[in-house]
PDB file of C-alpha atoms and ligand atoms in Angstrom:
ATOM      1  CA  MET F 216      39.718 -58.930  -8.824  1.00 98.00           C
ATOM      2  CA  LYS F 217      41.634 -57.309 -11.794  1.00 98.00           C
ATOM      3  CA  ILE F 218      41.094 -53.746 -13.054  1.00 98.00           C
ATOM      4  CA  ILE F 219      41.321 -53.564 -16.662  1.00 98.00           C
ATOM      5  CA  SER F 220      41.268 -50.635 -19.077  1.00 98.00           C
ATOM      6  CA  THR F 221      41.823 -51.885 -22.594  1.00 98.00           C
ATOM      7  CA  ILE F 222      39.654 -54.175 -24.675  1.00 98.00           C
ATOM      8  CA  ARG F 223      42.578 -56.292 -25.704  1.00 98.00           C
ATOM      9  CA  GLU F 224      43.801 -57.040 -22.110  1.00 98.00           C
ATOM     10  CA  LEU F 225      40.011 -57.733 -21.199  1.00 98.00           C
ATOM     11  CA  GLN F 226      39.758 -60.231 -24.124  1.00 98.00           C
ATOM     12  CA  GLU F 227      42.959 -61.935 -23.367  1.00 98.00           C
ATOM     13  CA  ASN F 228      41.909 -62.676 -19.723  1.00 98.00           C
ATOM     14  CA  LEU F 229      38.366 -63.675 -20.822  1.00 98.00           C
ATOM     15  CA  ASN F 230      39.759 -65.945 -23.546  1.00 98.00           C
ATOM     16  CA  THR F 231      41.307 -67.844 -20.905  1.00 97.00           C
ATOM     17  CA  CYS F 232      38.138 -68.035 -18.965  1.00 97.00           C
ATOM     18  CA  LYS F 233      36.364 -69.318 -22.165  1.00 96.00           C
ATOM     19  CA  LYS F 234      39.086 -72.115 -22.796  1.00 97.00           C
ATOM     20  CA  GLU F 235      38.207 -73.290 -19.378  1.00 97.00           C
ATOM     21  CA  ASN F 236      34.523 -73.503 -20.195  1.00 97.00           C
ATOM     22  CA  LYS F 237      33.919 -70.792 -17.533  1.00 98.00           C
ATOM     23  CA  THR F 238      30.533 -68.791 -18.029  1.00 98.00           C
ATOM     24  CA  ILE F 239      30.664 -65.202 -18.191  1.00 98.00           C
ATOM     25  CA  GLY F 240      28.324 -62.725 -16.740  1.00 98.00           C
ATOM     26  CA  PHE F 241      28.282 -58.888 -17.405  1.00 99.00           C
ATOM     27  CA  VAL F 242      26.996 -55.868 -15.547  1.00 99.00           C
ATOM     28  CA  PRO F 243      27.395 -52.585 -17.463  1.00 98.00           C
ATOM     29  CA  THR F 244      27.475 -49.380 -15.279  1.00 98.00           C
ATOM     30  CA  MET F 245      28.471 -45.945 -15.412  1.00 98.00           C
ATOM     31  CA  GLY F 246      30.128 -46.170 -11.860  1.00 98.00           C
ATOM     32  CA  ALA F 247      29.045 -44.190  -8.783  1.00 97.00           C
ATOM     33  CA  LEU F 248      27.745 -47.476  -7.612  1.00 98.00           C
ATOM     34  CA  HIS F 249      25.171 -47.927  -5.076  1.00 97.00           C
ATOM     35  CA  GLN F 250      23.379 -50.926  -3.547  1.00 98.00           C
ATOM     36  CA  GLY F 251      21.073 -51.145  -6.663  1.00 98.00           C
ATOM     37  CA  HIS F 252      24.194 -51.936  -8.852  1.00 98.00           C
ATOM     38  CA  ILE F 253      25.627 -54.195  -6.174  1.00 98.00           C
ATOM     39  CA  GLU F 254      22.419 -56.329  -6.316  1.00 98.00           C
ATOM     40  CA  LEU F 255      22.958 -56.696 -10.062  1.00 98.00           C
ATOM     41  CA  VAL F 256      26.618 -57.670  -9.297  1.00 98.00           C
ATOM     42  CA  LYS F 257      25.743 -60.276  -6.682  1.00 98.00           C
ATOM     43  CA  ARG F 258      23.338 -61.847  -8.897  1.00 98.00           C
ATOM     44  CA  CYS F 259      25.822 -62.009 -11.667  1.00 99.00           C
ATOM     45  CA  VAL F 260      28.630 -63.574  -9.440  1.00 98.00           C
ATOM     46  CA  ALA F 261      26.038 -66.113  -8.116  1.00 98.00           C
ATOM     47  CA  GLU F 262      24.888 -67.146 -11.623  1.00 98.00           C
ATOM     48  CA  ASN F 263      28.317 -67.182 -13.541  1.00 98.00           C
ATOM     49  CA  ASP F 264      31.917 -68.371 -13.227  1.00 98.00           C
ATOM     50  CA  THR F 265      33.186 -64.998 -14.105  1.00 98.00           C
ATOM     51  CA  CYS F 266      31.630 -61.631 -13.360  1.00 98.00           C
ATOM     52  CA  VAL F 267      32.723 -58.603 -15.507  1.00 99.00           C
ATOM     53  CA  VAL F 268      31.660 -55.174 -14.608  1.00 99.00           C
ATOM     54  CA  SER F 269      32.211 -52.161 -16.934  1.00 99.00           C
ATOM     55  CA  ILE F 270      32.592 -48.628 -15.503  1.00 98.00           C
ATOM     56  CA  PHE F 271      32.323 -46.115 -18.363  1.00 98.00           C
ATOM     57  CA  VAL F 272      30.509 -42.814 -18.214  1.00 98.00           C
ATOM     58  CA  ASN F 273      29.371 -42.926 -21.832  1.00 98.00           C
ATOM     59  CA  PRO F 274      29.457 -39.356 -23.515  1.00 98.00           C
ATOM     60  CA  THR F 275      27.185 -40.259 -26.348  1.00 98.00           C
ATOM     61  CA  GLN F 276      24.177 -41.112 -24.258  1.00 98.00           C
ATOM     62  CA  PHE F 277      24.121 -37.663 -22.631  1.00 96.00           C
ATOM     63  CA  ASN F 278      21.848 -35.207 -24.401  1.00 91.00           C
ATOM     64  CA  ASP F 279      22.521 -32.621 -21.619  1.00 91.00           C
ATOM     65  CA  LYS F 280      26.263 -31.773 -21.450  1.00 92.00           C
ATOM     66  CA  ASN F 281      25.992 -30.238 -18.089  1.00 93.00           C
ATOM     67  CA  ASP F 282      24.506 -33.757 -16.744  1.00 92.00           C
ATOM     68  CA  LEU F 283      27.602 -35.409 -18.351  1.00 95.00           C
ATOM     69  CA  LEU F 284      30.021 -32.980 -16.653  1.00 95.00           C
ATOM     70  CA  LYS F 285      28.250 -33.228 -13.084  1.00 93.00           C
ATOM     71  CA  TYR F 286      27.800 -37.077 -13.268  1.00 94.00           C
ATOM     72  CA  PRO F 287      29.532 -38.468 -10.090  1.00 95.00           C
ATOM     73  CA  ARG F 288      32.887 -40.389 -10.865  1.00 96.00           C
ATOM     74  CA  THR F 289      33.943 -42.410  -7.883  1.00 97.00           C
ATOM     75  CA  LEU F 290      36.204 -45.125  -9.313  1.00 98.00           C
ATOM     76  CA  ASP F 291      38.222 -46.147  -6.100  1.00 98.00           C
ATOM     77  CA  ALA F 292      35.127 -46.414  -3.986  1.00 98.00           C
ATOM     78  CA  ASP F 293      33.445 -48.484  -6.839  1.00 98.00           C
ATOM     79  CA  CYS F 294      36.365 -50.866  -7.096  1.00 98.00           C
ATOM     80  CA  GLU F 295      36.167 -51.377  -3.428  1.00 98.00           C
ATOM     81  CA  LEU F 296      32.483 -52.291  -3.269  1.00 98.00           C
ATOM     82  CA  LEU F 297      33.119 -54.583  -6.316  1.00 98.00           C
ATOM     83  CA  LYS F 298      35.696 -56.284  -4.762  1.00 98.00           C
ATOM     84  CA  GLN F 299      33.673 -57.157  -1.684  1.00 98.00           C
ATOM     85  CA  ALA F 300      30.753 -58.240  -4.060  1.00 98.00           C
ATOM     86  CA  GLY F 301      32.780 -60.803  -5.656  1.00 98.00           C
ATOM     87  CA  CYS F 302      33.472 -59.257  -9.079  1.00 98.00           C
ATOM     88  CA  THR F 303      36.270 -60.841 -11.147  1.00 98.00           C
ATOM     89  CA  TYR F 304      37.079 -58.034 -13.696  1.00 98.00           C
ATOM     90  CA  VAL F 305      36.463 -54.456 -13.751  1.00 99.00           C
ATOM     91  CA  PHE F 306      36.585 -52.941 -17.201  1.00 99.00           C
ATOM     92  CA  ALA F 307      37.271 -49.264 -16.693  1.00 98.00           C
ATOM     93  CA  PRO F 308      38.263 -47.825 -20.077  1.00 98.00           C
ATOM     94  CA  PRO F 309      39.177 -44.301 -21.113  1.00 98.00           C
ATOM     95  CA  ALA F 310      36.880 -42.638 -23.733  1.00 97.00           C
ATOM     96  CA  GLU F 311      39.568 -43.329 -26.460  1.00 98.00           C
ATOM     97  CA  GLU F 312      39.313 -46.878 -25.908  1.00 98.00           C
ATOM     98  CA  MET F 313      35.635 -47.128 -26.659  1.00 98.00           C
ATOM     99  CA  TYR F 314      35.471 -44.280 -29.143  1.00 98.00           C
ATOM    100  CA  PRO F 315      38.920 -44.228 -31.045  1.00 98.00           C
ATOM    101  CA  GLU F 316      36.779 -42.603 -33.733  1.00 98.00           C
ATOM    102  CA  PRO F 317      33.310 -41.124 -33.557  1.00 97.00           C
ATOM    103  CA  ASP F 318      30.696 -43.888 -33.612  1.00 98.00           C
ATOM    104  CA  THR F 319      28.228 -42.763 -36.482  1.00 98.00           C
ATOM    105  CA  ARG F 320      25.965 -45.601 -36.212  1.00 98.00           C
ATOM    106  CA  GLN F 321      22.134 -44.763 -36.064  1.00 98.00           C
ATOM    107  CA  PHE F 322      19.943 -47.290 -34.412  1.00 98.00           C
ATOM    108  CA  ASP F 323      16.060 -47.417 -35.201  1.00 96.00           C
ATOM    109  CA  PHE F 324      14.107 -48.788 -32.398  1.00 97.00           C
ATOM    110  CA  GLY F 325      10.687 -47.661 -33.837  1.00 97.00           C
ATOM    111  CA  LEU F 326       7.867 -46.960 -31.426  1.00 97.00           C
ATOM    112  CA  LEU F 327       9.957 -48.190 -28.397  1.00 98.00           C
ATOM    113  CA  GLU F 328      12.080 -45.070 -28.626  1.00 97.00           C
ATOM    114  CA  LYS F 329       9.576 -42.548 -29.538  1.00 97.00           C
ATOM    115  CA  VAL F 330       8.037 -42.224 -26.060  1.00 98.00           C
ATOM    116  CA  MET F 331       9.108 -41.166 -22.371  1.00 98.00           C
ATOM    117  CA  GLU F 332      12.850 -41.131 -22.189  1.00 98.00           C
ATOM    118  CA  GLY F 333      13.291 -41.460 -25.954  1.00 98.00           C
ATOM    119  CA  ALA F 334      11.104 -38.319 -26.516  1.00 98.00           C
ATOM    120  CA  PHE F 335      12.611 -36.132 -23.877  1.00 97.00           C
ATOM    121  CA  ARG F 336      16.263 -37.147 -24.212  1.00 97.00           C
ATOM    122  CA  PRO F 337      16.890 -36.985 -28.132  1.00 96.00           C
ATOM    123  CA  GLY F 338      19.718 -39.210 -28.926  1.00 96.00           C
ATOM    124  CA  HIS F 339      19.915 -40.925 -25.626  1.00 97.00           C
ATOM    125  CA  PHE F 340      19.135 -44.446 -26.716  1.00 98.00           C
ATOM    126  CA  ASN F 341      21.207 -44.193 -29.715  1.00 98.00           C
ATOM    127  CA  GLY F 342      24.201 -43.564 -27.439  1.00 98.00           C
ATOM    128  CA  VAL F 343      23.112 -46.553 -25.092  1.00 98.00           C
ATOM    129  CA  ALA F 344      22.934 -48.809 -27.944  1.00 98.00           C
ATOM    130  CA  GLN F 345      26.193 -47.803 -29.332  1.00 98.00           C
ATOM    131  CA  ILE F 346      28.012 -48.276 -25.980  1.00 98.00           C
ATOM    132  CA  VAL F 347      26.268 -51.404 -24.907  1.00 99.00           C
ATOM    133  CA  SER F 348      26.770 -53.100 -28.350  1.00 98.00           C
ATOM    134  CA  LYS F 349      30.544 -52.144 -28.205  1.00 98.00           C
ATOM    135  CA  LEU F 350      30.700 -53.579 -24.577  1.00 99.00           C
ATOM    136  CA  PHE F 351      28.758 -56.777 -25.604  1.00 99.00           C
ATOM    137  CA  ASP F 352      31.269 -57.193 -28.423  1.00 98.00           C
ATOM    138  CA  ALA F 353      34.155 -56.889 -26.149  1.00 98.00           C
ATOM    139  CA  VAL F 354      32.922 -59.037 -23.322  1.00 98.00           C
ATOM    140  CA  LYS F 355      30.777 -61.563 -25.136  1.00 98.00           C
ATOM    141  CA  PRO F 356      28.814 -62.537 -22.073  1.00 98.00           C
ATOM    142  CA  GLY F 357      26.180 -65.292 -21.764  1.00 98.00           C
ATOM    143  CA  LYS F 358      24.114 -63.277 -19.519  1.00 98.00           C
ATOM    144  CA  ALA F 359      23.992 -59.434 -19.015  1.00 99.00           C
ATOM    145  CA  TYR F 360      22.218 -57.771 -15.974  1.00 99.00           C
ATOM    146  CA  PHE F 361      20.082 -54.558 -16.222  1.00 98.00           C
ATOM    147  CA  GLY F 362      18.005 -52.799 -13.533  1.00 98.00           C
ATOM    148  CA  GLU F 363      14.348 -52.375 -14.291  1.00 98.00           C
ATOM    149  CA  LYS F 364      14.606 -48.559 -12.879  1.00 98.00           C
ATOM    150  CA  ASP F 365      15.720 -47.938 -16.544  1.00 98.00           C
ATOM    151  CA  PHE F 366      12.563 -49.750 -17.742  1.00 98.00           C
ATOM    152  CA  GLN F 367      12.663 -48.224 -21.252  1.00 98.00           C
ATOM    153  CA  GLN F 368      16.395 -48.915 -21.478  1.00 98.00           C
ATOM    154  CA  LEU F 369      15.860 -52.529 -20.698  1.00 98.00           C
ATOM    155  CA  ALA F 370      13.194 -52.860 -23.573  1.00 98.00           C
ATOM    156  CA  ILE F 371      15.656 -51.044 -25.985  1.00 98.00           C
ATOM    157  CA  ILE F 372      18.590 -53.283 -25.010  1.00 98.00           C
ATOM    158  CA  ARG F 373      16.407 -56.389 -25.319  1.00 98.00           C
ATOM    159  CA  GLU F 374      15.250 -55.237 -28.709  1.00 98.00           C
ATOM    160  CA  MET F 375      18.943 -54.341 -29.786  1.00 98.00           C
ATOM    161  CA  THR F 376      19.994 -57.820 -28.702  1.00 98.00           C
ATOM    162  CA  ARG F 377      17.183 -59.434 -30.772  1.00 98.00           C
ATOM    163  CA  ARG F 378      18.037 -57.425 -33.827  1.00 97.00           C
ATOM    164  CA  MET F 379      21.716 -57.869 -33.745  1.00 98.00           C
ATOM    165  CA  ASN F 380      21.462 -61.636 -32.901  1.00 98.00           C
ATOM    166  CA  TYR F 381      23.482 -61.405 -29.844  1.00 98.00           C
ATOM    167  CA  ARG F 382      23.419 -64.882 -28.155  1.00 98.00           C
ATOM    168  CA  ILE F 383      23.166 -63.058 -24.681  1.00 98.00           C
ATOM    169  CA  GLU F 384      20.481 -63.484 -22.160  1.00 98.00           C
ATOM    170  CA  ILE F 385      19.107 -60.201 -20.655  1.00 98.00           C
ATOM    171  CA  ILE F 386      18.274 -60.399 -17.103  1.00 98.00           C
ATOM    172  CA  PRO F 387      16.119 -57.739 -15.725  1.00 98.00           C
ATOM    173  CA  CYS F 388      16.706 -57.078 -11.897  1.00 98.00           C
ATOM    174  CA  PRO F 389      14.054 -55.240  -9.608  1.00 98.00           C
ATOM    175  CA  ILE F 390      14.470 -51.802  -8.505  1.00 98.00           C
ATOM    176  CA  VAL F 391      16.354 -51.393  -5.229  1.00 98.00           C
ATOM    177  CA  ARG F 392      14.828 -48.568  -2.972  1.00 98.00           C
ATOM    178  CA  GLU F 393      16.161 -46.535  -0.007  1.00 98.00           C
ATOM    179  CA  SER F 394      14.243 -47.253   3.248  1.00 98.00           C
ATOM    180  CA  ASP F 395      11.811 -44.455   2.601  1.00 98.00           C
ATOM    181  CA  GLY F 396      11.143 -45.739  -0.937  1.00 98.00           C
ATOM    182  CA  LEU F 397      13.201 -43.636  -3.115  1.00 98.00           C
ATOM    183  CA  ALA F 398      14.611 -45.446  -6.127  1.00 98.00           C
ATOM    184  CA  MET F 399      18.400 -45.888  -5.747  1.00 98.00           C
ATOM    185  CA  SER F 400      20.121 -43.784  -8.388  1.00 98.00           C
ATOM    186  CA  SER F 401      23.811 -42.329  -8.688  1.00 95.00           C
ATOM    187  CA  ARG F 402      22.108 -39.151  -9.206  1.00 96.00           C
ATOM    188  CA  ASN F 403      20.744 -39.074  -5.650  1.00 97.00           C
ATOM    189  CA  THR F 404      24.032 -38.036  -4.417  1.00 95.00           C
ATOM    190  CA  ARG F 405      23.577 -34.598  -6.231  1.00 95.00           C
ATOM    191  CA  LEU F 406      20.500 -33.900  -4.205  1.00 98.00           C
ATOM    192  CA  ASN F 407      20.700 -31.270  -1.275  1.00 98.00           C
ATOM    193  CA  ASN F 408      18.956 -32.195   1.931  1.00 98.00           C
ATOM    194  CA  LYS F 409      15.835 -30.491   1.255  1.00 98.00           C
ATOM    195  CA  GLU F 410      15.555 -32.053  -2.304  1.00 98.00           C
ATOM    196  CA  ARG F 411      16.280 -35.454  -0.901  1.00 98.00           C
ATOM    197  CA  GLN F 412      13.601 -35.135   1.632  1.00 98.00           C
ATOM    198  CA  GLU F 413      11.113 -34.014  -1.114  1.00 98.00           C
ATOM    199  CA  ALA F 414      12.215 -36.691  -3.480  1.00 98.00           C
ATOM    200  CA  VAL F 415      10.493 -39.360  -1.555  1.00 98.00           C
ATOM    201  CA  LEU F 416       7.042 -37.991  -2.800  1.00 98.00           C
ATOM    202  CA  ILE F 417       7.933 -39.424  -6.295  1.00 99.00           C
ATOM    203  CA  SER F 418       7.828 -43.224  -5.062  1.00 98.00           C
ATOM    204  CA  LYS F 419       5.096 -42.473  -2.188  1.00 98.00           C
ATOM    205  CA  THR F 420       2.887 -41.032  -5.070  1.00 98.00           C
ATOM    206  CA  LEU F 421       3.424 -44.074  -7.346  1.00 98.00           C
ATOM    207  CA  PHE F 422       2.843 -46.557  -4.684  1.00 98.00           C
ATOM    208  CA  GLU F 423      -0.588 -44.638  -3.750  1.00 98.00           C
ATOM    209  CA  SER F 424      -1.519 -44.593  -7.313  1.00 98.00           C
ATOM    210  CA  ARG F 425      -1.716 -48.416  -7.365  1.00 98.00           C
ATOM    211  CA  LYS F 426      -4.236 -48.203  -4.601  1.00 97.00           C
ATOM    212  CA  LEU F 427      -6.387 -45.697  -6.554  1.00 97.00           C
ATOM    213  CA  LYS F 428      -6.348 -47.627  -9.864  1.00 95.00           C
ATOM    214  CA  ASP F 429      -9.299 -49.770  -9.436  1.00 94.00           C
ATOM    215  CA  ARG F 430     -11.301 -46.415  -8.730  1.00 96.00           C
ATOM    216  CA  ILE F 431     -10.128 -43.917 -11.400  1.00 97.00           C
ATOM    217  CA  PRO F 432      -9.604 -44.196 -15.241  1.00 98.00           C
ATOM    218  CA  VAL F 433      -6.149 -43.983 -16.614  1.00 98.00           C
ATOM    219  CA  GLU F 434      -6.252 -40.498 -17.842  1.00 98.00           C
ATOM    220  CA  LYS F 435      -7.484 -39.252 -14.391  1.00 98.00           C
ATOM    221  CA  LEU F 436      -4.882 -41.209 -12.510  1.00 98.00           C
ATOM    222  CA  LYS F 437      -2.336 -39.789 -14.761  1.00 98.00           C
ATOM    223  CA  GLU F 438      -3.473 -36.317 -13.909  1.00 98.00           C
ATOM    224  CA  TRP F 439      -3.517 -37.095 -10.222  1.00 98.00           C
ATOM    225  CA  VAL F 440      -0.060 -38.454 -10.206  1.00 98.00           C
ATOM    226  CA  ILE F 441       1.380 -35.297 -11.954  1.00 98.00           C
ATOM    227  CA  GLU F 442      -0.500 -32.846  -9.760  1.00 98.00           C
ATOM    228  CA  THR F 443       0.323 -34.697  -6.493  1.00 98.00           C
ATOM    229  CA  ILE F 444       4.184 -34.730  -7.331  1.00 98.00           C
ATOM    230  CA  ASN F 445       4.121 -31.126  -8.498  1.00 98.00           C
ATOM    231  CA  LYS F 446       2.656 -29.997  -5.266  1.00 98.00           C
ATOM    232  CA  SER F 447       6.191 -29.885  -3.849  1.00 98.00           C
ATOM    233  CA  PRO F 448       7.970 -26.762  -4.875  1.00 98.00           C
ATOM    234  CA  GLU F 449      11.313 -28.766  -5.379  1.00 98.00           C
ATOM    235  CA  LEU F 450       9.584 -31.242  -7.782  1.00 98.00           C
ATOM    236  CA  LYS F 451       8.726 -30.788 -11.525  1.00 98.00           C
ATOM    237  CA  VAL F 452       7.175 -33.734 -13.532  1.00 98.00           C
ATOM    238  CA  GLU F 453       8.750 -34.053 -16.961  1.00 98.00           C
ATOM    239  CA  TYR F 454       6.288 -36.757 -18.061  1.00 98.00           C
ATOM    240  CA  PHE F 455       4.303 -39.672 -16.361  1.00 98.00           C
ATOM    241  CA  ASP F 456       2.828 -42.178 -18.523  1.00 98.00           C
ATOM    242  CA  ILE F 457       1.004 -45.399 -18.070  1.00 98.00           C
ATOM    243  CA  VAL F 458       2.250 -47.942 -20.959  1.00 98.00           C
ATOM    244  CA  ASP F 459       2.167 -51.493 -21.885  1.00 98.00           C
ATOM    245  CA  GLY F 460       5.314 -52.994 -20.545  1.00 98.00           C
ATOM    246  CA  ASN F 461       6.194 -54.595 -23.686  1.00 97.00           C
ATOM    247  CA  THR F 462       5.431 -52.192 -26.314  1.00 98.00           C
ATOM    248  CA  LEU F 463       5.932 -49.173 -24.188  1.00 98.00           C
ATOM    249  CA  GLN F 464       2.832 -47.522 -25.868  1.00 98.00           C
ATOM    250  CA  PRO F 465       0.435 -45.424 -23.703  1.00 98.00           C
ATOM    251  CA  ILE F 466      -2.756 -47.115 -22.830  1.00 98.00           C
ATOM    252  CA  SER F 467      -6.095 -45.237 -22.578  1.00 97.00           C
ATOM    253  CA  SER F 468      -8.027 -47.880 -20.515  1.00 97.00           C
ATOM    254  CA  TRP F 469      -7.026 -50.366 -17.974  1.00 97.00           C
ATOM    255  CA  GLU F 470      -8.286 -53.230 -20.226  1.00 97.00           C
ATOM    256  CA  ASP F 471      -5.883 -52.139 -22.917  1.00 97.00           C
ATOM    257  CA  SER F 472      -3.020 -54.274 -21.410  1.00 98.00           C
ATOM    258  CA  SER F 473      -2.324 -57.025 -19.008  1.00 97.00           C
ATOM    259  CA  PHE F 474       1.086 -55.715 -18.287  1.00 98.00           C
ATOM    260  CA  LYS F 475       0.694 -52.055 -17.216  1.00 98.00           C
ATOM    261  CA  VAL F 476       3.511 -49.905 -16.116  1.00 98.00           C
ATOM    262  CA  GLY F 477       3.577 -46.152 -14.942  1.00 98.00           C
ATOM    263  CA  CYS F 478       6.743 -44.507 -15.660  1.00 99.00           C
ATOM    264  CA  VAL F 479       7.841 -41.069 -14.520  1.00 99.00           C
ATOM    265  CA  ALA F 480      10.546 -38.603 -14.810  1.00 98.00           C
ATOM    266  CA  VAL F 481      10.718 -35.724 -12.458  1.00 98.00           C
ATOM    267  CA  PHE F 482      13.230 -32.751 -11.931  1.00 98.00           C
ATOM    268  CA  CYS F 483      14.091 -32.534  -8.348  1.00 98.00           C
ATOM    269  CA  GLY F 484      16.025 -29.058  -8.407  1.00 97.00           C
ATOM    270  CA  GLU F 485      18.409 -29.668 -11.357  1.00 95.00           C
ATOM    271  CA  VAL F 486      18.493 -33.418 -10.898  1.00 96.00           C
ATOM    272  CA  ARG F 487      16.396 -35.489 -13.244  1.00 97.00           C
ATOM    273  CA  LEU F 488      15.107 -38.684 -11.528  1.00 98.00           C
ATOM    274  CA  ILE F 489      13.123 -41.614 -13.011  1.00 98.00           C
ATOM    275  CA  ASP F 490      11.083 -44.302 -11.337  1.00 98.00           C
ATOM    276  CA  ASN F 491       8.339 -46.745 -12.339  1.00 99.00           C
ATOM    277  CA  VAL F 492       5.672 -49.124 -10.861  1.00 98.00           C
ATOM    278  CA  GLN F 493       3.700 -52.021 -12.141  1.00 98.00           C
ATOM    279  CA  TYR F 494      -0.076 -52.076 -11.796  1.00 98.00           C
ATOM    280  CA  ASP F 495      -1.823 -55.391 -11.399  1.00 90.00           C
TER     281      ASP F 495
HETATM  282  O1  LIG B 582      22.227 -47.713 -17.134  1.00 72.00           O
HETATM  283  C1  LIG B 582      23.323 -47.306 -17.261  1.00 72.00           C
HETATM  284  O2  LIG B 582      23.998 -47.119 -16.320  1.00 72.00           O
HETATM  285  C2  LIG B 582      23.895 -47.162 -18.698  1.00 72.00           C
HETATM  286  O3  LIG B 582      22.985 -46.500 -19.447  1.00 72.00           O
HETATM  287  C3  LIG B 582      24.702 -48.174 -19.202  1.00 72.00           C
HETATM  288  C4  LIG B 582      23.718 -49.323 -19.565  1.00 72.00           C
HETATM  289  C5  LIG B 582      25.701 -48.714 -18.586  1.00 72.00           C
HETATM  290  C6  LIG B 582      25.227 -47.945 -20.717  1.00 72.00           C
HETATM  291  O4  LIG B 582      26.245 -46.739 -20.818  1.00 72.00           O
END
């Protein structure tokens, strides 16, 4: 496994792969890797001749500067995990490499970005689109792997790929959970013991809501989820919405969509966690 920090060196290596007709798979990350990332990497390794993983804490997608400062950075441990998972190249550039000058591009994803994360984290998806498009241009993969925990991000990336005519297959990968159900996230390491214990109520409530679905209208179920999670003094729901999984627009009745997803963002102490479940 080779660790590379410049686009030029990355492309020199990848050009050799391309000349040898090797397929390239790509997993973009911000590091602080956990089993959820490793599952993406393993799938990428299994489905491609070359696996590139980027590690870059992208400043332009953080609307909260404190969140950016506190984002865990664990490059050495990450590289060890990636080596074991069979990664070929780790691309870990400094900020100046990705942003030699400020990126002033403004993306417009229409209604997709007007809800949930897009509404509560202004500019977040613009920053995600900036960095992912730069990384796609640098790596030029055939396939790119994204986790379904960031459900809205996945929809935005698909839309960006379509609009920018990238010939890249976007592969969604299921949420990986801790044994008690908490969705794996790099931010979980910032929870103290009490917060970590209480955080399980998020997934527990989402799973429970699936059982209640056939008995309660959408609006009532939304209220129930918010009230149940907010009962914990450590937790504060920022939003919970039930949306169509393609358009991401909120539904008001179960008949409105055949692909229904409940998406939640919750502050656990200072740490903001997201999760989602699909309703059948
Ligand atoms: O999901 C993430 O970790 C980030 O948003 C991504 C896709 C690596 C872009 O910085």
